[in-house]
Coordinates of C-alpha atoms in Angstrom, one line a residue:
X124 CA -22.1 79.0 132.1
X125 CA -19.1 79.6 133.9
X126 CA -19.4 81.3 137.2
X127 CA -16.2 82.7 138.5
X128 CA -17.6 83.9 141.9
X129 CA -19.0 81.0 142.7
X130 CA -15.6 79.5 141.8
X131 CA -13.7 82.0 144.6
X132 CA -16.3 81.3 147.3
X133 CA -15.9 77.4 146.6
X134 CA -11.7 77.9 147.0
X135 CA -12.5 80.4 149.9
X136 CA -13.9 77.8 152.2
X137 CA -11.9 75.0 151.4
X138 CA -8.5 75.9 151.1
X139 CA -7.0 72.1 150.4
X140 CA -8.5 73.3 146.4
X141 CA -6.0 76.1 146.2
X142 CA -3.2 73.4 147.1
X143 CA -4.7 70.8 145.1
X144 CA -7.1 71.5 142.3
X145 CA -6.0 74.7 141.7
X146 CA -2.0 73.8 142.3
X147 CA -2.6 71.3 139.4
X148 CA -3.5 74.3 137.3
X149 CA -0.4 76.0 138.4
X150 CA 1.7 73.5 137.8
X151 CA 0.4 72.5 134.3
X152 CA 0.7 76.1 133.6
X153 CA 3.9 76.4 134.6
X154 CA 5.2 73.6 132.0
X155 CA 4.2 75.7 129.4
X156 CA 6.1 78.5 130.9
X157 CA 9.4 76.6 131.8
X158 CA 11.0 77.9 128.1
X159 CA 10.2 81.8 128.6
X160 CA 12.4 84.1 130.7
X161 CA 11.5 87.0 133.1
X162 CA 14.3 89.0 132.2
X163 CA 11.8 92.2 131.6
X164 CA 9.4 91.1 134.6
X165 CA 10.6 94.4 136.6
X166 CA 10.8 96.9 133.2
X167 CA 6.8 95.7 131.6
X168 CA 3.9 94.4 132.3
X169 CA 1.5 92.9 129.4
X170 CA -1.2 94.5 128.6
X171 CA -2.7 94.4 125.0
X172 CA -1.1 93.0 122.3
X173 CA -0.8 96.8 121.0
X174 CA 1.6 97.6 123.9
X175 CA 4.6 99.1 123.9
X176 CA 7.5 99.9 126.4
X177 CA 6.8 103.0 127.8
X178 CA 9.0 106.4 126.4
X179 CA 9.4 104.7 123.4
X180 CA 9.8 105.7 120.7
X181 CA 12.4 107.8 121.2
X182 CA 12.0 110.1 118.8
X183 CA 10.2 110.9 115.8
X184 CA 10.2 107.9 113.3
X185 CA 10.5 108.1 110.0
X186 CA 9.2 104.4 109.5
X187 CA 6.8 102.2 111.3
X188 CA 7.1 99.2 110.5
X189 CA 9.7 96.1 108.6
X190 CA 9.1 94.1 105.7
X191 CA 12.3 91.9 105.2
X192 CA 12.7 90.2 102.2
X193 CA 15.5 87.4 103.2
X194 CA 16.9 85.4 99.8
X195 CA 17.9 82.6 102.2
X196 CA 21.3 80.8 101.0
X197 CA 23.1 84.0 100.1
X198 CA 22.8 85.6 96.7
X199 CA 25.7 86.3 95.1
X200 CA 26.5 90.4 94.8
X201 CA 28.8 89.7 91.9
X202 CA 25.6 88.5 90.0
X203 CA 23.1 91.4 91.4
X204 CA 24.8 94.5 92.4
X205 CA 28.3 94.8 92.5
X206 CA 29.9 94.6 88.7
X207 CA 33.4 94.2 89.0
X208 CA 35.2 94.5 85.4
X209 CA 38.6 93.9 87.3
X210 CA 37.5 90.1 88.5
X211 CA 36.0 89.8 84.3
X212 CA 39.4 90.5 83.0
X213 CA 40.7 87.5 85.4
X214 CA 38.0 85.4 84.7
X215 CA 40.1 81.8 84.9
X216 CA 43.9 83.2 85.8
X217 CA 44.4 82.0 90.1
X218 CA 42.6 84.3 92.4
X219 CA 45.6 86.6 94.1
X220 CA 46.5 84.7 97.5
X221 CA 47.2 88.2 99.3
X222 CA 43.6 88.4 99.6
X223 CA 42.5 84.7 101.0
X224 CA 45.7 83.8 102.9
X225 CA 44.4 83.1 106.8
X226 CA 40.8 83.8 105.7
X227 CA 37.7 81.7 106.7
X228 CA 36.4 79.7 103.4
X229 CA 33.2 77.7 103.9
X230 CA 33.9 75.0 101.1
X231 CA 36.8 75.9 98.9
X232 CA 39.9 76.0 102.1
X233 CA 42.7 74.1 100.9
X234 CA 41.3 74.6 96.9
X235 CA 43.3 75.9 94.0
X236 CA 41.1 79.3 93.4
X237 CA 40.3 80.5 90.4
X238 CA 38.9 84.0 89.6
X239 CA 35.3 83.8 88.7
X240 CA 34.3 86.9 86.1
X241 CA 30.6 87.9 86.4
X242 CA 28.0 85.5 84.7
X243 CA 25.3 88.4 83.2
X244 CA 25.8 91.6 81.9
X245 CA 24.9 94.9 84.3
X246 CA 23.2 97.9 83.1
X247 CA 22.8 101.1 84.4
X248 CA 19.0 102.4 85.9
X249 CA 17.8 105.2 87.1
X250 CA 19.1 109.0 87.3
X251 CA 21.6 108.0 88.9
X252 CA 23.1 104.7 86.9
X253 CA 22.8 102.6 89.6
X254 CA 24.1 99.1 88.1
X255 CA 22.4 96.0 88.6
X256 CA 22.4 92.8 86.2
X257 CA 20.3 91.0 83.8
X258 CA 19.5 88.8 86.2
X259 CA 17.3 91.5 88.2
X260 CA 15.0 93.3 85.3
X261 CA 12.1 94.1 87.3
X262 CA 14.5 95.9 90.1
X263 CA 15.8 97.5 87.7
X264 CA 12.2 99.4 87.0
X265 CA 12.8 100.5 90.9
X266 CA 15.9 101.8 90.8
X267 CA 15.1 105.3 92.0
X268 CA 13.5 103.7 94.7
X269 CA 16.0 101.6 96.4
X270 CA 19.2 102.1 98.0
X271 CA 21.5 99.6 97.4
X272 CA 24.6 98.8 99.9
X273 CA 27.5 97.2 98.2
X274 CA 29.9 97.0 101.4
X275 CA 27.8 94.7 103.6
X276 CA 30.2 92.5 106.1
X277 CA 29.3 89.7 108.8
X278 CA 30.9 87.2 110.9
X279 CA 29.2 83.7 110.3
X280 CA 30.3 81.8 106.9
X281 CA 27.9 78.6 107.4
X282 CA 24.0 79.3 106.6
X283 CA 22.1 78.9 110.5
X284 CA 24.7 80.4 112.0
X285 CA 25.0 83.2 109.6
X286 CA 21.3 83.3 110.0
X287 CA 21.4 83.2 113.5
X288 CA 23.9 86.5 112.9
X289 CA 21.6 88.3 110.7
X290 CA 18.4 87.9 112.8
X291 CA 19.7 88.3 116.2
X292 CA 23.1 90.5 116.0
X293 CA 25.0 87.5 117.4
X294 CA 25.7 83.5 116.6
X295 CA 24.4 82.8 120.1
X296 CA 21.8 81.0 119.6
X297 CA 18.6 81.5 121.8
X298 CA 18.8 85.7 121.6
X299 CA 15.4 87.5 120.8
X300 CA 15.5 88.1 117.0
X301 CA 15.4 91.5 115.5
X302 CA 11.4 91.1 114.7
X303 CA 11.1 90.1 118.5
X304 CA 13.1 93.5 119.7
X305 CA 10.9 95.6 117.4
X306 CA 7.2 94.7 118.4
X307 CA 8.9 94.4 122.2
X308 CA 9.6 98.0 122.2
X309 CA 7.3 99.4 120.1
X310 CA 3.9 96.8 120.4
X311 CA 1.8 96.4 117.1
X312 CA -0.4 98.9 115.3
X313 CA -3.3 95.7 115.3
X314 CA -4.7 93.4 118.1
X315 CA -6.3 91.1 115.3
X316 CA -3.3 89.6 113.5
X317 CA 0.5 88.8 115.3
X318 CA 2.5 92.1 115.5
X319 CA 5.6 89.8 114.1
X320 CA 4.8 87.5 111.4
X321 CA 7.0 85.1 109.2
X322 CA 6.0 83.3 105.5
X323 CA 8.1 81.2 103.6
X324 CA 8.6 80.1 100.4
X325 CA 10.9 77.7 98.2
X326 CA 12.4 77.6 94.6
X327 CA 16.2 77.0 93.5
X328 CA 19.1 74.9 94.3
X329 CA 19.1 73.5 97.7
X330 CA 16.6 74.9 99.7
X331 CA 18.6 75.4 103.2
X332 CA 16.4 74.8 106.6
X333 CA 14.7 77.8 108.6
X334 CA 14.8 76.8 112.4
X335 CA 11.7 78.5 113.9
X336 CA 14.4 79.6 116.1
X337 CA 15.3 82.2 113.8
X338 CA 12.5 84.3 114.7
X339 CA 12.6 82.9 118.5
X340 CA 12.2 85.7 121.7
X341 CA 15.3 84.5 123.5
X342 CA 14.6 86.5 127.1
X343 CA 12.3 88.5 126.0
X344 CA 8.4 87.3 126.8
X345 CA 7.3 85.2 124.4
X346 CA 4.2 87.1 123.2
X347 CA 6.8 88.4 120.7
X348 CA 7.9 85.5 118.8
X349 CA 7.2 85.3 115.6
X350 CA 4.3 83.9 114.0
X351 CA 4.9 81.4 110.9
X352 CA 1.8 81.4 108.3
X353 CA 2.2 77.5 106.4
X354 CA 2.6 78.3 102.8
X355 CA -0.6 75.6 102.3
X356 CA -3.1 74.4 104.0
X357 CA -4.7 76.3 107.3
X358 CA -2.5 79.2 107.7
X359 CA -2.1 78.7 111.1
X360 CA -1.9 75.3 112.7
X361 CA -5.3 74.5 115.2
X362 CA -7.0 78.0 114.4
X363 CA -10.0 76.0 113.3
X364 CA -12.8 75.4 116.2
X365 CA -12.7 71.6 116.7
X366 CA -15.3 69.6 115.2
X367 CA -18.7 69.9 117.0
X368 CA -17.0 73.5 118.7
X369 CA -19.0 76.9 117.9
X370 CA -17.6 80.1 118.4
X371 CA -19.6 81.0 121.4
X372 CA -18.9 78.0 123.3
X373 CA -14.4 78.4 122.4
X374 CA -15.2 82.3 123.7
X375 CA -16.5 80.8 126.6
X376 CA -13.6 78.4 127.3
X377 CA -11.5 81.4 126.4
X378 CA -13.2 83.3 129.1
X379 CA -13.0 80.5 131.7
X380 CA -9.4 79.7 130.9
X381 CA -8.3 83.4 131.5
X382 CA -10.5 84.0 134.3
X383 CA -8.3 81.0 136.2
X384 CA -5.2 82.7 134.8
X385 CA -5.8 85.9 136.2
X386 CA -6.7 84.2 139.5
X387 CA -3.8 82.1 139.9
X388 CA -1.7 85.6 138.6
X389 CA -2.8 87.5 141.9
X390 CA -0.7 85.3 144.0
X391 CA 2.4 84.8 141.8
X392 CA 2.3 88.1 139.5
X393 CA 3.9 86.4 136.6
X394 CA 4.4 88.4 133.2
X395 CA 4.2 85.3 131.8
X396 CA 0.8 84.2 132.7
X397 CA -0.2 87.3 131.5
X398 CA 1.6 86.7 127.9
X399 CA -0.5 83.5 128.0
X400 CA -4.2 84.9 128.1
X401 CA -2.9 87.1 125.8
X402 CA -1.7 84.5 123.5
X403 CA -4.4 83.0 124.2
X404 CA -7.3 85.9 123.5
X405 CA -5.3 86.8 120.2
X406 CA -5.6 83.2 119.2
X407 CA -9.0 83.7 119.3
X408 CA -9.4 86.8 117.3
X409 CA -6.7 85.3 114.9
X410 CA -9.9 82.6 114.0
X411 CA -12.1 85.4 112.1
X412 CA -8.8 87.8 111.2
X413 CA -6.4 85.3 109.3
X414 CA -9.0 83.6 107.4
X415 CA -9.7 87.5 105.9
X416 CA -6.2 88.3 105.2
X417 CA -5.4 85.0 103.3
X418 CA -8.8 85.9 101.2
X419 CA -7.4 87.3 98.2
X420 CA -11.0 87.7 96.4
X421 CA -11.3 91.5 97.2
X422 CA -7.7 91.6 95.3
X423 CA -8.1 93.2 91.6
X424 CA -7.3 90.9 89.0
X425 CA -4.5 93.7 87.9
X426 CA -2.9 93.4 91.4
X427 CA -3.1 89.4 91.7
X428 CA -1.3 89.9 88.0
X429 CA 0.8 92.7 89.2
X430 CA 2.7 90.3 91.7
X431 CA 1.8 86.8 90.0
X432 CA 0.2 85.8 93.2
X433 CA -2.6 83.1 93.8
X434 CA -4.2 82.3 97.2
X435 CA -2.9 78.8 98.8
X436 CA -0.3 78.8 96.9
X437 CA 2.7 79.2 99.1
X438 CA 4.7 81.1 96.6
X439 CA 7.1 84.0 96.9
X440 CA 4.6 86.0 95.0
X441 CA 1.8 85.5 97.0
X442 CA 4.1 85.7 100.1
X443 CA 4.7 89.1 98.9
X444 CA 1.1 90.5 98.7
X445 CA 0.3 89.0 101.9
X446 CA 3.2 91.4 103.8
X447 CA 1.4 94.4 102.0
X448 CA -1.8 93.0 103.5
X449 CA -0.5 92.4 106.7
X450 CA 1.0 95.9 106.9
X451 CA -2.4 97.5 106.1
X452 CA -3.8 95.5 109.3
X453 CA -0.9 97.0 111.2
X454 CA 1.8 94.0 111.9
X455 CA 5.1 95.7 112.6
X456 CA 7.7 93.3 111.7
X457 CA 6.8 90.5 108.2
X458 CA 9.9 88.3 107.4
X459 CA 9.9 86.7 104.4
X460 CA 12.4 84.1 103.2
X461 CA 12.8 82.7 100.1
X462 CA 14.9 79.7 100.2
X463 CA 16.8 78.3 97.2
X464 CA 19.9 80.7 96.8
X465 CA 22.6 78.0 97.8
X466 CA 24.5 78.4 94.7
X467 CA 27.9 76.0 94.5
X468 CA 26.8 75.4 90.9
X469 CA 24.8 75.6 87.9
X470 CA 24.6 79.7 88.8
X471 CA 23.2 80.4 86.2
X472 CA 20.3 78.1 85.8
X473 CA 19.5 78.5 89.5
X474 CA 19.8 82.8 89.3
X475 CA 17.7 82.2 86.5
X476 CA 15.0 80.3 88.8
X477 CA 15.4 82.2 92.3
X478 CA 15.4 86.2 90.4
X479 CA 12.4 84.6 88.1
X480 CA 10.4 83.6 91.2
X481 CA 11.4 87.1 93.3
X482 CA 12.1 90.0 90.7
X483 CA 8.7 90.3 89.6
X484 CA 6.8 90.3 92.8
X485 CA 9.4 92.3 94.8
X486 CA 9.4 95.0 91.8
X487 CA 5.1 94.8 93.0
X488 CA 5.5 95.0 96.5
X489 CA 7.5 98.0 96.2
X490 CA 5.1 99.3 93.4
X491 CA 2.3 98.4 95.8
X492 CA 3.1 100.5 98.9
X493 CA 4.3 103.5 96.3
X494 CA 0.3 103.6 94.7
X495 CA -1.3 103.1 98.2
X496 CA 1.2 105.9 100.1
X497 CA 2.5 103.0 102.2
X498 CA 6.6 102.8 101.2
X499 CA 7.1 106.5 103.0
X500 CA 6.0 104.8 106.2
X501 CA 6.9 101.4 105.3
X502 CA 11.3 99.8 105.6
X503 CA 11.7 97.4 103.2
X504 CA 15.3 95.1 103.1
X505 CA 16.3 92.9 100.6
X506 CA 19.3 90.5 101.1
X507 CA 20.5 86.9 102.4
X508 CA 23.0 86.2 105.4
X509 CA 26.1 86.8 103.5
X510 CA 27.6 86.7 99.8
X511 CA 29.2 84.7 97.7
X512 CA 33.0 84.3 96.5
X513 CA 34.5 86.0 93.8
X514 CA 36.3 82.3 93.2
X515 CA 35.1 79.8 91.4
X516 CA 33.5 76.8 93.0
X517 CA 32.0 74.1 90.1
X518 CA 29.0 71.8 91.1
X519 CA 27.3 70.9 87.5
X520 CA 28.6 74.1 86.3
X521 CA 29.5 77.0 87.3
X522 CA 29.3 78.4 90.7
X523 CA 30.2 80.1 93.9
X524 CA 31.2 79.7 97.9
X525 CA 29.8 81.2 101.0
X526 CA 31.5 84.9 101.4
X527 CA 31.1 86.8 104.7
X528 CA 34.1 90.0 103.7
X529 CA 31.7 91.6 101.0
X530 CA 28.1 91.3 100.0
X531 CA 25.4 93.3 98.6
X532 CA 22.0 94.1 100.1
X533 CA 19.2 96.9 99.6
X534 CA 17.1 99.0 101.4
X535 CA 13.9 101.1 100.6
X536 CA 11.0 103.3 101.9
X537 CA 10.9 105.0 105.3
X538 CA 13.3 107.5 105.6
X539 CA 15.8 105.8 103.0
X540 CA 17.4 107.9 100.0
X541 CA 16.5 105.7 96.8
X542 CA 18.3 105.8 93.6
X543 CA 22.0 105.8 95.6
X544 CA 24.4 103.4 95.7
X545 CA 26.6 103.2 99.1
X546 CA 30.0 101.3 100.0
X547 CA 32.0 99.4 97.9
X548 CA 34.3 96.0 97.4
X549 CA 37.4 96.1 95.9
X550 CA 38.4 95.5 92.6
X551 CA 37.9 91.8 92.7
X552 CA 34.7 91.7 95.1
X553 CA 36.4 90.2 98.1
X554 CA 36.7 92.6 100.7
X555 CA 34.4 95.8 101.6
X556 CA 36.8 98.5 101.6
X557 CA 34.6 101.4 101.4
X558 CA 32.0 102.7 104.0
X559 CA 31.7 99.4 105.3
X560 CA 28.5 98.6 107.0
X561 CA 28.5 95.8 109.7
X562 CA 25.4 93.5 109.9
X563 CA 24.9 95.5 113.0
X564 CA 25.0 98.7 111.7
X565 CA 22.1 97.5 109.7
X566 CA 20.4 96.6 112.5
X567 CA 21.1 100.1 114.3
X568 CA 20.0 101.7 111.5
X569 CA 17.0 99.7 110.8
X570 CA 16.0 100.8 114.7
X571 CA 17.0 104.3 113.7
X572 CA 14.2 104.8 111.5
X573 CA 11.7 103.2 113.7
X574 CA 12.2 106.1 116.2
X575 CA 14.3 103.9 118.4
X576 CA 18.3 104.7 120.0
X577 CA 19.9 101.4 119.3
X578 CA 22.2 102.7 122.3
X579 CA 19.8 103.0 124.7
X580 CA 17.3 99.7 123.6
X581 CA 18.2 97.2 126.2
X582 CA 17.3 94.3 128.1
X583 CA 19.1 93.1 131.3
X584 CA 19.9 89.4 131.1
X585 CA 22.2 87.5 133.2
X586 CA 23.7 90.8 134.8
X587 CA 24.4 92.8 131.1
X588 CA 22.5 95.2 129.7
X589 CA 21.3 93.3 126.7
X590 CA 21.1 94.7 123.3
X591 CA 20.1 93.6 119.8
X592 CA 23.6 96.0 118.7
X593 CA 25.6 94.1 121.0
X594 CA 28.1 95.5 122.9
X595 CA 30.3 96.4 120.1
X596 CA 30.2 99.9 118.5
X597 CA 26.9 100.3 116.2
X598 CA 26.5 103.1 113.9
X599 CA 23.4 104.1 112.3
X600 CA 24.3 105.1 107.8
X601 CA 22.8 108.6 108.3
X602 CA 24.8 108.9 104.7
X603 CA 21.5 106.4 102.9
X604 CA 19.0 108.5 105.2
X605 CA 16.5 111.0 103.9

């Protein structure tokens, strides 16, 4: 058994340990401790993995925690949301040159454009005929529940650094993500399961590459990256004991571990080392709670049906059932992403792949959280890093180009109006012309309704007063707001 006070006495009298024995500690801990910043060392100090920064939040929220549902490639809005019988009419005559002279084009620059009508028919749901196309006939069942925004706009046309936009409010890579911000300032509702937690999925044309990155701390400690579930397999790499390892004896080498920690941390008061047992306590808990969420057998057969989900499977579907699990054991931020929406060609047969591996289980999700009282308290966001171009672009048929000047998304749940449509495109799709909303006026808003002032959320790093809003003019869309 590990005796600590034996431990002190022993470095005590013989001061060469602290230099040598326990410097080697140090200094191996410090490796692991060379990619994390101090940048909040003076603002927070770690406590459980609950925490949150003190006075926060600032007021009353009307959400408490994320699920973002991230179609990764970039769904096409012409195809979803945004019906434009003007670009129909033009199908095939050359797209208008007023609109795309000196603009940034990902794959068609220096192409002879052609306007691209709409490849499904749209229909109107919901009191209040919100329009969305064939393509989407299990979101159409929700449309009194969602809000969609059909005026998004942002700033990167190529997929990781559009990404990179989306996540952390800038193409700089190496910021804290918007998952990271969140449980920073407001801690986790659980100390069993990761406050942040990403799952993946594939299914379409060209699945594009997630960096881990994209859910990455930047400055802030690294007890709030992201955690990535494996789609199949153990859920979480190294969870399992090694062979020949009982519980009991890991606690113990937990205990011992942090008891040096804690030691070494009264000379050098690092925030970090305190991230570290922290990391490394939850780790331990993580053993018995993970292995209890990814058991779907207390699951009805109705709900496993509901969302078309099967344990291990690593599906969208399943994906989808585990963020309503995870927000019952009190994560605050669940990114999923969905990765197949790359759509240069063959639109058609790939929207037909990527809606019939989402709709459905996005349609339960929602469905899910309505039947258990969980959407009032509960922001759910649906969308990719940009849109696609109202030009054609053929690769084995049909198809479209990355498009950053109008794109579609959708929000639903805490504190959003469902069954509205807000902002528009113009006539052809191109640009947002109409209560545009900036990527980080999503992200302003999104912080809004977790009971946080964008304006007044901020980190100091390198000398600036850090913020995921950036230093350009946020607004929060108090006109989608309940």
């Amino acid at each position: 058994m590990f005796d600590f006070n034996q431990l002190q006495t022993h470095l005590n009298r013989r001061t060469f340990l602290s230099r040598s024995g326990v410097g080697l500690g140090s200094a191996a801990l410090g490796s692991l401790l060379t990619r994390d910043s101090l940048a909040v060392a003076k603002s927070k100090t770690v406590t459980t993995a609950s925490d949150g920064l003190p006075g926060l939040p600032h007021f009353a929220p009307k959400a408490k925690r994320v699920i973002f549902l991230c179609m990764a490639g970039g769904p096409t809005h012409l195809e979803t949301f945004d019906y434009k019988p003007k670009l129909a009419e033009m199908d095939g005559k050359p797209f208008p040159e007023s609109y795309t002279k000196g603009q940034p084009i990902a794959q068609l620059q220096g192409r002879d454009l052609k306007c691209q009508g709409p490849l499904t028919k749209f229909r109107k749901y919901g009191e209040n005929g919100q329009e969305i196309s064939d393509f989407l006939p299990w979101t159409a069942k929700i449309a009194d529940d969602i809000c969609i925004v059909r005026s998004m706009v942002t700033e990167q046309i190529n997929h990781d650094p559009a990404h990179t936009f989306m996540n952390t409010g800038t193409a700089i890579s190496g910021r804290p993500s918007m998952g990271s911000w969140v449980t920073y300032g407001l801690g986790s509702e659980t100390e069993e399961l990761p406050g942040f937690v990403v799952l993946t999925s594939v299914g379409g044309r060209n699945p594009q590459p997630i960096a881990s990155r994209q859910w990455g701390t930047g400055f802030l400690p690294s007890r709030y990256q992201g955690v990535q579930f494996n789609s199949t397999g153990d859920p979480v790499n190294y969870l399992k004991n090694p062979a020949g390892i009982t519980d009991p004896q890991q606690k113990e080498l937990i205990d011992a571990v942090r008891k040096l920690d804690r030691f070494r941390n009264q000379s050098v008061s690092n925030p970090e080392i305190d991230t570290r047992i922290a990391a490394y306590e939850m780790a331990f808990r993580m053993q018995t709670s993970v292995p209890d969420l990814m058991d779907l057998s207390d699951e009805s057969k109705e709900t496993l049906e509901m969302y078309g989900a099967e344990a291990g499977s690593g599906t969208y579907a399943t994906n989808c059932l585990l963020a309503r699990r995870l927000a019952e054991r009190g994560s605050r931020f669940i990114h999923l992403y969905h990765r197949g929406w790359d759509h240069h060609g063959d639109l058609v047969r790939y929207m037909n792949t990527c809606c019939g591996l989402t709709d459905k289980p996005t349609w339960a999700l929602i469905n899910d959280l309505k039947s258990r009282g969980m959407l009032d308290e509960t922001l759910v966001i649906w969308g990719g890093e940009f849109g696609r171009t109202p030009m054609f672009q053929g690769k084995g048929g049909a198809g479209r180009d990355h498009h950053i000047k109008g794109f579609s998304m959708w929000m639903a749940g805490g504190g959003i109006r469902g069954g509205i449509s807000y902002g528009n495109t113009d006539e052809l799709g191109y640009n947002s012309v109409e209560n545009i909303v900036h990527v980080r006026d999503l992200h302003a808003t999104m912080l809004h309704l977790l009971g946080i002032d964008h304006k007044r959320f901020s980190v100091e790093f390198q000398g600036l007063d850090t913020k995921l809003t950036g230093v350009e003019e946020a607004r929060v869309i108090k006109e989608v707001l309940t």
